[in-house]
PDB file of C-alpha atoms in Angstrom:
ATOM      1  CA  MET A 131     184.263  59.666 112.918  1.00 97.00           C
ATOM      2  CA  ILE A 132     184.856  63.427 112.903  1.00 98.00           C
ATOM      3  CA  VAL A 133     182.375  66.000 114.175  1.00 98.00           C
ATOM      4  CA  THR A 134     182.459  69.741 114.700  1.00 98.00           C
ATOM      5  CA  ARG A 135     180.945  71.579 117.616  1.00 98.00           C
ATOM      6  CA  SER A 136     178.894  74.033 115.555  1.00 98.00           C
ATOM      7  CA  TRP A 137     177.506  71.179 113.449  1.00 98.00           C
ATOM      8  CA  LEU A 138     176.498  69.280 116.605  1.00 98.00           C
ATOM      9  CA  GLU A 139     174.820  72.421 117.914  1.00 98.00           C
ATOM     10  CA  GLU A 140     172.389  72.333 115.021  1.00 96.00           C
ATOM     11  CA  TYR A 141     170.879  69.234 116.648  1.00 97.00           C
ATOM     12  CA  VAL A 142     171.614  69.480 120.375  1.00 98.00           C
ATOM     13  CA  ASP A 143     171.708  72.351 122.861  1.00 97.00           C
ATOM     14  CA  LEU A 144     175.317  72.754 124.057  1.00 98.00           C
ATOM     15  CA  GLU A 145     174.922  76.282 125.441  1.00 97.00           C
ATOM     16  CA  GLY A 146     177.202  76.842 128.448  1.00 97.00           C
ATOM     17  CA  ILE A 147     179.136  73.597 127.934  1.00 98.00           C
ATOM     18  CA  SER A 148     182.885  74.076 127.438  1.00 98.00           C
ATOM     19  CA  ASN A 149     184.936  72.113 124.935  1.00 98.00           C
ATOM     20  CA  GLU A 150     186.630  70.346 127.852  1.00 98.00           C
ATOM     21  CA  GLU A 151     183.264  69.289 129.289  1.00 98.00           C
ATOM     22  CA  LEU A 152     182.115  68.184 125.850  1.00 98.00           C
ATOM     23  CA  THR A 153     185.120  65.963 125.156  1.00 98.00           C
ATOM     24  CA  SER A 154     185.038  64.562 128.694  1.00 98.00           C
ATOM     25  CA  LYS A 155     181.376  63.616 128.291  1.00 98.00           C
ATOM     26  CA  LEU A 156     182.065  61.956 124.934  1.00 98.00           C
ATOM     27  CA  ASN A 157     184.743  59.816 126.571  1.00 98.00           C
ATOM     28  CA  ASN A 158     182.439  58.964 129.473  1.00 97.00           C
ATOM     29  CA  ILE A 159     179.688  57.660 127.169  1.00 97.00           C
ATOM     30  CA  GLY A 160     182.079  55.440 125.224  1.00 96.00           C
ATOM     31  CA  LEU A 161     182.830  57.751 122.295  1.00 97.00           C
ATOM     32  CA  GLU A 162     186.587  57.981 122.702  1.00 97.00           C
ATOM     33  CA  VAL A 163     188.034  61.312 121.615  1.00 98.00           C
ATOM     34  CA  ASP A 164     191.395  60.924 119.925  1.00 96.00           C
ATOM     35  CA  GLU A 165     191.920  64.451 118.578  1.00 97.00           C
ATOM     36  CA  VAL A 166     190.671  67.992 119.167  1.00 98.00           C
ATOM     37  CA  LYS A 167     191.534  70.924 116.920  1.00 98.00           C
ATOM     38  CA  GLU A 168     190.313  74.485 117.335  1.00 97.00           C
ATOM     39  CA  ILE A 169     190.007  76.815 114.336  1.00 97.00           C
ATOM     40  CA  ASN A 170     190.597  80.477 115.158  1.00 97.00           C
ATOM     41  CA  ILE A 171     190.799  83.069 112.402  1.00 98.00           C
ATOM     42  CA  PRO A 172     193.361  85.803 113.182  1.00 98.00           C
ATOM     43  CA  LYS A 173     192.449  89.284 114.380  1.00 98.00           C
ATOM     44  CA  ASN A 174     192.023  92.149 111.902  1.00 98.00           C
ATOM     45  CA  VAL A 175     190.507  89.890 109.247  1.00 99.00           C
ATOM     46  CA  VAL A 176     187.114  91.358 108.391  1.00 99.00           C
ATOM     47  CA  VAL A 177     184.172  91.040 106.027  1.00 99.00           C
ATOM     48  CA  GLY A 178     184.757  93.249 103.005  1.00 98.00           C
ATOM     49  CA  LYS A 179     182.538  94.161 100.076  1.00 98.00           C
ATOM     50  CA  VAL A 180     184.145  94.506  96.655  1.00 98.00           C
ATOM     51  CA  ILE A 181     182.997  97.826  95.219  1.00 97.00           C
ATOM     52  CA  SER A 182     185.000  97.696  92.006  1.00 96.00           C
ATOM     53  CA  CYS A 183     187.547  95.465  90.346  1.00 96.00           C
ATOM     54  CA  ILE A 184     189.606  96.414  87.286  1.00 95.00           C
ATOM     55  CA  LYS A 185     192.666  95.016  85.611  1.00 94.00           C
ATOM     56  CA  HIS A 186     195.958  96.231  87.057  1.00 96.00           C
ATOM     57  CA  PRO A 187     197.326  98.775  84.558  1.00 92.00           C
ATOM     58  CA  ASN A 188     200.836  97.328  84.762  1.00 94.00           C
ATOM     59  CA  ALA A 189     200.212  93.576  85.118  1.00 92.00           C
ATOM     60  CA  ASP A 190     197.933  91.290  83.095  1.00 87.00           C
ATOM     61  CA  LYS A 191     197.406  88.747  85.889  1.00 91.00           C
ATOM     62  CA  LEU A 192     196.663  91.210  88.686  1.00 96.00           C
ATOM     63  CA  ASN A 193     193.477  93.064  89.633  1.00 96.00           C
ATOM     64  CA  PHE A 194     193.081  96.413  91.343  1.00 97.00           C
ATOM     65  CA  CYS A 195     190.147  96.344  93.761  1.00 97.00           C
ATOM     66  CA  ARG A 196     188.385  98.842  95.966  1.00 98.00           C
ATOM     67  CA  VAL A 197     186.939  97.116  99.010  1.00 98.00           C
ATOM     68  CA  ASP A 198     184.595  98.518 101.664  1.00 98.00           C
ATOM     69  CA  VAL A 199     185.634  97.264 105.122  1.00 98.00           C
ATOM     70  CA  GLY A 200     183.159  99.317 107.128  1.00 96.00           C
ATOM     71  CA  ASP A 201     185.207 102.189 108.477  1.00 94.00           C
ATOM     72  CA  GLU A 202     187.059 102.852 105.214  1.00 97.00           C
ATOM     73  CA  VAL A 203     187.452 101.795 101.598  1.00 98.00           C
ATOM     74  CA  LEU A 204     190.755 100.087 100.828  1.00 98.00           C
ATOM     75  CA  ASP A 205     192.715  99.832  97.589  1.00 98.00           C
ATOM     76  CA  ILE A 206     193.939  96.244  97.315  1.00 98.00           C
ATOM     77  CA  VAL A 207     195.889  94.498  94.572  1.00 98.00           C
ATOM     78  CA  CYS A 208     194.743  90.889  94.155  1.00 97.00           C
ATOM     79  CA  GLY A 209     195.999  88.150  91.855  1.00 95.00           C
ATOM     80  CA  ALA A 210     193.041  85.764  92.174  1.00 95.00           C
ATOM     81  CA  SER A 211     190.997  85.396  89.007  1.00 92.00           C
ATOM     82  CA  ASN A 212     187.720  84.799  90.886  1.00 94.00           C
ATOM     83  CA  VAL A 213     187.807  88.163  92.681  1.00 95.00           C
ATOM     84  CA  LYS A 214     185.882  89.691  89.785  1.00 89.00           C
ATOM     85  CA  ASP A 215     182.937  87.407  90.643  1.00 86.00           C
ATOM     86  CA  ALA A 216     183.036  88.165  94.368  1.00 90.00           C
ATOM     87  CA  GLU A 217     180.794  90.426  96.400  1.00 94.00           C
ATOM     88  CA  PHE A 218     181.803  89.646  99.972  1.00 98.00           C
ATOM     89  CA  VAL A 219     185.370  88.623 100.788  1.00 98.00           C
ATOM     90  CA  ALA A 220     187.737  88.087 103.720  1.00 98.00           C
ATOM     91  CA  VAL A 221     190.086  91.064 104.038  1.00 99.00           C
ATOM     92  CA  ALA A 222     193.237  91.002 106.150  1.00 99.00           C
ATOM     93  CA  LYS A 223     193.858  94.601 107.131  1.00 98.00           C
ATOM     94  CA  ILE A 224     197.265  96.150 107.728  1.00 98.00           C
ATOM     95  CA  GLY A 225     198.596  94.759 111.012  1.00 98.00           C
ATOM     96  CA  ALA A 226     196.884  91.376 110.732  1.00 98.00           C
ATOM     97  CA  VAL A 227     199.188  88.418 111.361  1.00 98.00           C
ATOM     98  CA  LEU A 228     198.205  85.345 109.353  1.00 98.00           C
ATOM     99  CA  PRO A 229     199.351  81.752 109.960  1.00 97.00           C
ATOM    100  CA  GLY A 230     203.086  81.388 109.457  1.00 95.00           C
ATOM    101  CA  ASP A 231     203.675  84.779 111.153  1.00 96.00           C
ATOM    102  CA  PHE A 232     202.894  86.569 107.897  1.00 97.00           C
ATOM    103  CA  GLU A 233     202.152  90.192 108.802  1.00 98.00           C
ATOM    104  CA  ILE A 234     200.072  92.278 106.428  1.00 98.00           C
ATOM    105  CA  LYS A 235     201.725  95.577 105.542  1.00 98.00           C
ATOM    106  CA  LYS A 236     201.198  98.326 103.013  1.00 98.00           C
ATOM    107  CA  ALA A 237     202.823  97.266  99.742  1.00 97.00           C
ATOM    108  CA  ASN A 238     203.513  98.725  96.331  1.00 97.00           C
ATOM    109  CA  ILE A 239     202.784  96.103  93.697  1.00 96.00           C
ATOM    110  CA  ARG A 240     203.805  96.977  90.155  1.00 94.00           C
ATOM    111  CA  GLY A 241     203.339 100.679  90.811  1.00 95.00           C
ATOM    112  CA  MET A 242     200.018 100.475  92.695  1.00 96.00           C
ATOM    113  CA  ASP A 243     199.711 100.834  96.480  1.00 97.00           C
ATOM    114  CA  SER A 244     197.889  97.981  98.236  1.00 98.00           C
ATOM    115  CA  TYR A 245     196.469  98.410 101.754  1.00 98.00           C
ATOM    116  CA  GLY A 246     195.557  94.872 102.745  1.00 98.00           C
ATOM    117  CA  MET A 247     195.002  91.395 101.371  1.00 98.00           C
ATOM    118  CA  ILE A 248     191.936  89.577 100.052  1.00 98.00           C
ATOM    119  CA  CYS A 249     192.427  86.079 101.453  1.00 98.00           C
ATOM    120  CA  SER A 250     191.940  82.504 100.374  1.00 97.00           C
ATOM    121  CA  SER A 251     190.686  79.977 102.926  1.00 98.00           C
ATOM    122  CA  SER A 252     194.100  78.369 103.420  1.00 96.00           C
ATOM    123  CA  GLU A 253     195.727  81.749 104.100  1.00 97.00           C
ATOM    124  CA  LEU A 254     193.431  82.041 107.141  1.00 98.00           C
ATOM    125  CA  GLY A 255     194.217  78.582 108.513  1.00 96.00           C
ATOM    126  CA  LEU A 256     191.055  77.039 107.069  1.00 97.00           C
ATOM    127  CA  PRO A 257     191.023  74.015 104.744  1.00 96.00           C
ATOM    128  CA  GLU A 258     191.924  74.713 101.144  1.00 94.00           C
ATOM    129  CA  LEU A 259     188.847  75.095  98.979  1.00 92.00           C
ATOM    130  CA  ASP A 260     188.620  76.161  95.366  1.00 80.00           C
ATOM    131  CA  GLU A 261     191.398  78.017  93.615  1.00 84.00           C
ATOM    132  CA  GLY A 262     191.510  81.722  94.352  1.00 94.00           C
ATOM    133  CA  ILE A 263     190.090  83.770  97.185  1.00 97.00           C
ATOM    134  CA  MET A 264     187.386  82.633  99.606  1.00 97.00           C
ATOM    135  CA  ILE A 265     184.039  84.145  98.637  1.00 97.00           C
ATOM    136  CA  LEU A 266     181.808  84.678 101.670  1.00 98.00           C
ATOM    137  CA  ASP A 267     178.062  84.049 101.847  1.00 97.00           C
ATOM    138  CA  ASP A 268     175.342  84.108 104.487  1.00 97.00           C
ATOM    139  CA  SER A 269     175.680  80.399 105.302  1.00 97.00           C
ATOM    140  CA  ILE A 270     178.245  81.401 107.960  1.00 98.00           C
ATOM    141  CA  GLY A 271     175.905  84.038 109.412  1.00 97.00           C
ATOM    142  CA  GLU A 272     174.697  87.516 108.518  1.00 98.00           C
ATOM    143  CA  LEU A 273     177.476  89.278 106.623  1.00 98.00           C
ATOM    144  CA  VAL A 274     178.192  92.640 108.219  1.00 98.00           C
ATOM    145  CA  ILE A 275     180.782  94.773 106.444  1.00 98.00           C
ATOM    146  CA  GLY A 276     183.741  95.360 108.749  1.00 98.00           C
ATOM    147  CA  LYS A 277     182.839  92.575 111.187  1.00 99.00           C
ATOM    148  CA  GLU A 278     185.762  90.415 112.289  1.00 99.00           C
ATOM    149  CA  LEU A 279     185.620  86.909 110.837  1.00 98.00           C
ATOM    150  CA  ARG A 280     186.751  85.519 114.191  1.00 98.00           C
ATOM    151  CA  GLU A 281     183.256  86.446 115.461  1.00 98.00           C
ATOM    152  CA  TYR A 282     181.570  83.970 113.102  1.00 98.00           C
ATOM    153  CA  LYS A 283     181.141  80.879 115.245  1.00 96.00           C
ATOM    154  CA  LYS A 284     180.397  78.451 112.438  1.00 97.00           C
ATOM    155  CA  ILE A 285     183.829  78.851 110.838  1.00 97.00           C
ATOM    156  CA  ASN A 286     185.756  79.362 114.096  1.00 98.00           C
ATOM    157  CA  ASP A 287     184.897  75.830 115.029  1.00 98.00           C
ATOM    158  CA  THR A 288     186.158  72.971 117.174  1.00 98.00           C
ATOM    159  CA  ILE A 289     186.888  69.754 115.281  1.00 98.00           C
ATOM    160  CA  ILE A 290     186.654  66.530 117.286  1.00 99.00           C
ATOM    161  CA  GLY A 291     187.924  63.157 116.109  1.00 98.00           C
ATOM    162  CA  ILE A 292     186.165  60.155 117.660  1.00 98.00           C
ATOM    163  CA  ASP A 293     187.503  56.597 117.598  1.00 97.00           C
ATOM    164  CA  LEU A 294     184.296  54.599 117.224  1.00 95.00           C
ATOM    165  CA  THR A 295     184.175  50.965 118.231  1.00 93.00           C
ATOM    166  CA  ALA A 296     182.584  48.417 115.900  1.00 93.00           C
ATOM    167  CA  ASN A 297     179.348  48.293 117.900  1.00 92.00           C
ATOM    168  CA  ARG A 298     178.645  52.038 117.603  1.00 93.00           C
ATOM    169  CA  GLY A 299     177.465  52.293 114.038  1.00 93.00           C
ATOM    170  CA  ASP A 300     174.582  54.403 115.343  1.00 94.00           C
ATOM    171  CA  CYS A 301     177.071  57.230 115.897  1.00 96.00           C
ATOM    172  CA  GLN A 302     178.441  57.360 112.368  1.00 96.00           C
ATOM    173  CA  SER A 303     176.696  60.671 111.790  1.00 96.00           C
ATOM    174  CA  ILE A 304     176.485  64.111 113.358  1.00 98.00           C
ATOM    175  CA  TYR A 305     172.899  63.437 114.411  1.00 96.00           C
ATOM    176  CA  GLY A 306     173.840  60.111 115.972  1.00 97.00           C
ATOM    177  CA  VAL A 307     176.505  61.705 118.170  1.00 98.00           C
ATOM    178  CA  ALA A 308     174.165  64.603 118.995  1.00 98.00           C
ATOM    179  CA  ARG A 309     171.486  62.124 120.105  1.00 97.00           C
ATOM    180  CA  ASP A 310     173.868  60.524 122.611  1.00 98.00           C
ATOM    181  CA  LEU A 311     175.005  63.915 123.890  1.00 98.00           C
ATOM    182  CA  SER A 312     171.386  64.968 124.313  1.00 98.00           C
ATOM    183  CA  ALA A 313     170.773  62.012 126.605  1.00 98.00           C
ATOM    184  CA  ALA A 314     174.076  62.403 128.467  1.00 98.00           C
ATOM    185  CA  PHE A 315     173.684  66.127 129.159  1.00 98.00           C
ATOM    186  CA  LYS A 316     169.881  65.943 129.492  1.00 98.00           C
ATOM    187  CA  ARG A 317     169.613  68.625 126.823  1.00 97.00           C
ATOM    188  CA  GLU A 318     167.058  69.089 124.063  1.00 95.00           C
ATOM    189  CA  LEU A 319     167.580  67.179 120.813  1.00 96.00           C
ATOM    190  CA  PHE A 320     166.409  69.260 117.870  1.00 94.00           C
ATOM    191  CA  PRO A 321     164.512  67.474 115.085  1.00 86.00           C
ATOM    192  CA  PHE A 322     165.567  67.565 111.474  1.00 76.00           C
ATOM    193  CA  GLU A 323     163.949  70.406 109.567  1.00 70.00           C
ATOM    194  CA  PHE A 324     162.469  69.190 106.299  1.00 58.00           C
ATOM    195  CA  PHE A 325     160.667  71.296 103.735  1.00 51.00           C
ATOM    196  CA  ASP A 326     157.084  70.204 103.140  1.00 51.00           C
ATOM    197  CA  HIS A 327     157.353  68.069 100.020  1.00 46.00           C
ATOM    198  CA  TYR A 328     153.887  69.111  98.900  1.00 46.00           C
ATOM    199  CA  LYS A 329     154.801  72.802  98.570  1.00 54.00           C
ATOM    200  CA  SER A 330     157.350  72.351  95.801  1.00 54.00           C
ATOM    201  CA  LYS A 331     156.646  71.130  92.287  1.00 54.00           C
ATOM    202  CA  ILE A 332     160.128  69.729  91.773  1.00 53.00           C
ATOM    203  CA  GLY A 333     162.681  68.103  94.021  1.00 56.00           C
ATOM    204  CA  ILE A 334     164.907  65.119  94.657  1.00 54.00           C
ATOM    205  CA  ALA A 335     163.142  61.991  95.953  1.00 55.00           C
ATOM    206  CA  ARG A 336     159.824  63.808  95.915  1.00 58.00           C
ATOM    207  CA  GLU A 337     157.115  61.765  97.619  1.00 62.00           C
ATOM    208  CA  VAL A 338     153.584  61.432  96.268  1.00 64.00           C
ATOM    209  CA  LYS A 339     150.782  59.640  98.108  1.00 71.00           C
ATOM    210  CA  VAL A 340     147.918  58.074  96.165  1.00 71.00           C
ATOM    211  CA  ASN A 341     145.048  56.257  97.883  1.00 76.00           C
ATOM    212  CA  LEU A 342     142.919  54.035  95.636  1.00 75.00           C
ATOM    213  CA  GLU A 343     139.729  52.112  96.192  1.00 79.00           C
ATOM    214  CA  GLY A 344     138.498  49.947  93.364  1.00 77.00           C
ATOM    215  CA  GLU A 345     139.411  50.677  89.772  1.00 78.00           C
ATOM    216  CA  PHE A 346     141.593  53.637  88.820  1.00 74.00           C
ATOM    217  CA  ASP A 347     140.675  55.645  85.739  1.00 75.00           C
ATOM    218  CA  GLY A 348     143.241  58.355  85.168  1.00 72.00           C
ATOM    219  CA  ALA A 349     146.872  59.130  84.489  1.00 73.00           C
ATOM    220  CA  ILE A 350     149.861  59.826  86.698  1.00 69.00           C
ATOM    221  CA  GLU A 351     152.445  62.186  85.249  1.00 70.00           C
ATOM    222  CA  TYR A 352     155.981  62.952  86.322  1.00 65.00           C
ATOM    223  CA  ASN A 353     158.636  65.307  85.064  1.00 67.00           C
ATOM    224  CA  LEU A 354     162.314  64.523  84.624  1.00 64.00           C
ATOM    225  CA  PHE A 355     164.783  67.357  84.870  1.00 61.00           C
ATOM    226  CA  PHE A 356     168.539  67.699  84.908  1.00 65.00           C
ATOM    227  CA  ILE A 357     170.717  69.828  87.159  1.00 67.00           C
ATOM    228  CA  ASP A 358     174.099  70.643  85.653  1.00 69.00           C
ATOM    229  CA  LYS A 359     175.364  72.984  88.361  1.00 71.00           C
ATOM    230  CA  PHE A 360     174.804  73.423  92.089  1.00 74.00           C
ATOM    231  CA  ASN A 361     175.402  76.586  94.068  1.00 84.00           C
ATOM    232  CA  ILE A 362     177.298  75.154  97.021  1.00 91.00           C
ATOM    233  CA  LYS A 363     177.355  77.345 100.113  1.00 95.00           C
ATOM    234  CA  LEU A 364     180.653  78.143 101.818  1.00 97.00           C
ATOM    235  CA  LEU A 365     179.716  76.426 105.087  1.00 97.00           C
ATOM    236  CA  THR A 366     178.899  73.168 103.292  1.00 96.00           C
ATOM    237  CA  LYS A 367     182.322  73.150 101.656  1.00 96.00           C
ATOM    238  CA  LEU A 368     184.172  74.026 104.856  1.00 97.00           C
ATOM    239  CA  ARG A 369     182.381  71.433 106.967  1.00 97.00           C
ATOM    240  CA  ASP A 370     183.037  68.712 104.414  1.00 97.00           C
ATOM    241  CA  LYS A 371     186.725  69.629 104.588  1.00 97.00           C
ATOM    242  CA  PHE A 372     186.725  69.902 108.399  1.00 98.00           C
ATOM    243  CA  VAL A 373     185.550  66.296 108.705  1.00 98.00           C
ATOM    244  CA  GLU A 374     187.844  65.134 105.878  1.00 97.00           C
ATOM    245  CA  LEU A 375     185.200  64.213 103.322  1.00 96.00           C
ATOM    246  CA  ASP A 376     186.717  63.989  99.851  1.00 91.00           C
ATOM    247  CA  ALA A 377     184.237  65.828  97.632  1.00 90.00           C
ATOM    248  CA  LYS A 378     185.200  65.780  93.955  1.00 88.00           C
ATOM    249  CA  ASP A 379     182.415  67.960  92.560  1.00 88.00           C
ATOM    250  CA  GLU A 380     179.331  69.958  93.543  1.00 88.00           C
ATOM    251  CA  PHE A 381     177.094  66.900  93.807  1.00 87.00           C
ATOM    252  CA  ASP A 382     179.663  65.212  96.065  1.00 91.00           C
ATOM    253  CA  TYR A 383     179.668  68.189  98.422  1.00 93.00           C
ATOM    254  CA  ILE A 384     175.907  67.905  98.923  1.00 91.00           C
ATOM    255  CA  SER A 385     175.581  64.120  99.096  1.00 92.00           C
ATOM    256  CA  LEU A 386     178.534  63.677 101.476  1.00 95.00           C
ATOM    257  CA  TYR A 387     177.284  66.509 103.681  1.00 95.00           C
ATOM    258  CA  ALA A 388     173.810  64.971 103.896  1.00 93.00           C
ATOM    259  CA  ALA A 389     175.146  61.495 104.644  1.00 94.00           C
ATOM    260  CA  HIS A 390     177.500  62.764 107.351  1.00 97.00           C
ATOM    261  CA  SER A 391     174.671  64.766 108.930  1.00 95.00           C
ATOM    262  CA  SER A 392     172.117  61.996 109.200  1.00 91.00           C
ATOM    263  CA  GLY A 393     173.914  58.738 108.419  1.00 85.00           C
TER     264      GLY A 393
END
């Protein structure tokens, strides 16, 4: 079983509890911790907003982008095809040192000066997601242009591997582990937040209640609809990867995330 600290914190109050205290408590309550990994995005990697993106005049497979990083607008050459669809991106500014001791410097790429790098998830030490750059959204928090990505707690997370024994099937979910931590730390356990199923006309597993007395004279209608594409948020994808869930498509991302959350 793999959990992340920020995911646990959606269900249990861990304010003021260090990672060392957290892992020690897990061991004490019989949830043996066998691995801890901390994700820390490097300094000088900030939220950027793509202002414009045109084809590089001297290279068919490159793009020339202008990106607002708060205190300035940078010219950046980028080879990712999905940059043209991006609004908010992760920008490594000059001086940033990425995993592998790769330092970002000013570069001249096919005759165009480039003053930074628009990053993919793997280039920042995060799990590899889709091909191309990592497109940011508000699932990680409010996107503030120029804000360091290392300040976003949900993606600078602590990943904890737990070796569950056969009798602890109740902890095969984030909520199950959070419930035990709530009792152990004497901290509040937050309830699941469900949308009121009566306020929406469509939905998955929509519940309808009908109370009948005597004969029923009427008709019950239902609508069938198809969804051919989901808009999967960045945090959903990253968390699935953090806990090593093997999502093969958009539906997998959602169903695996839900199952890992609640069991």
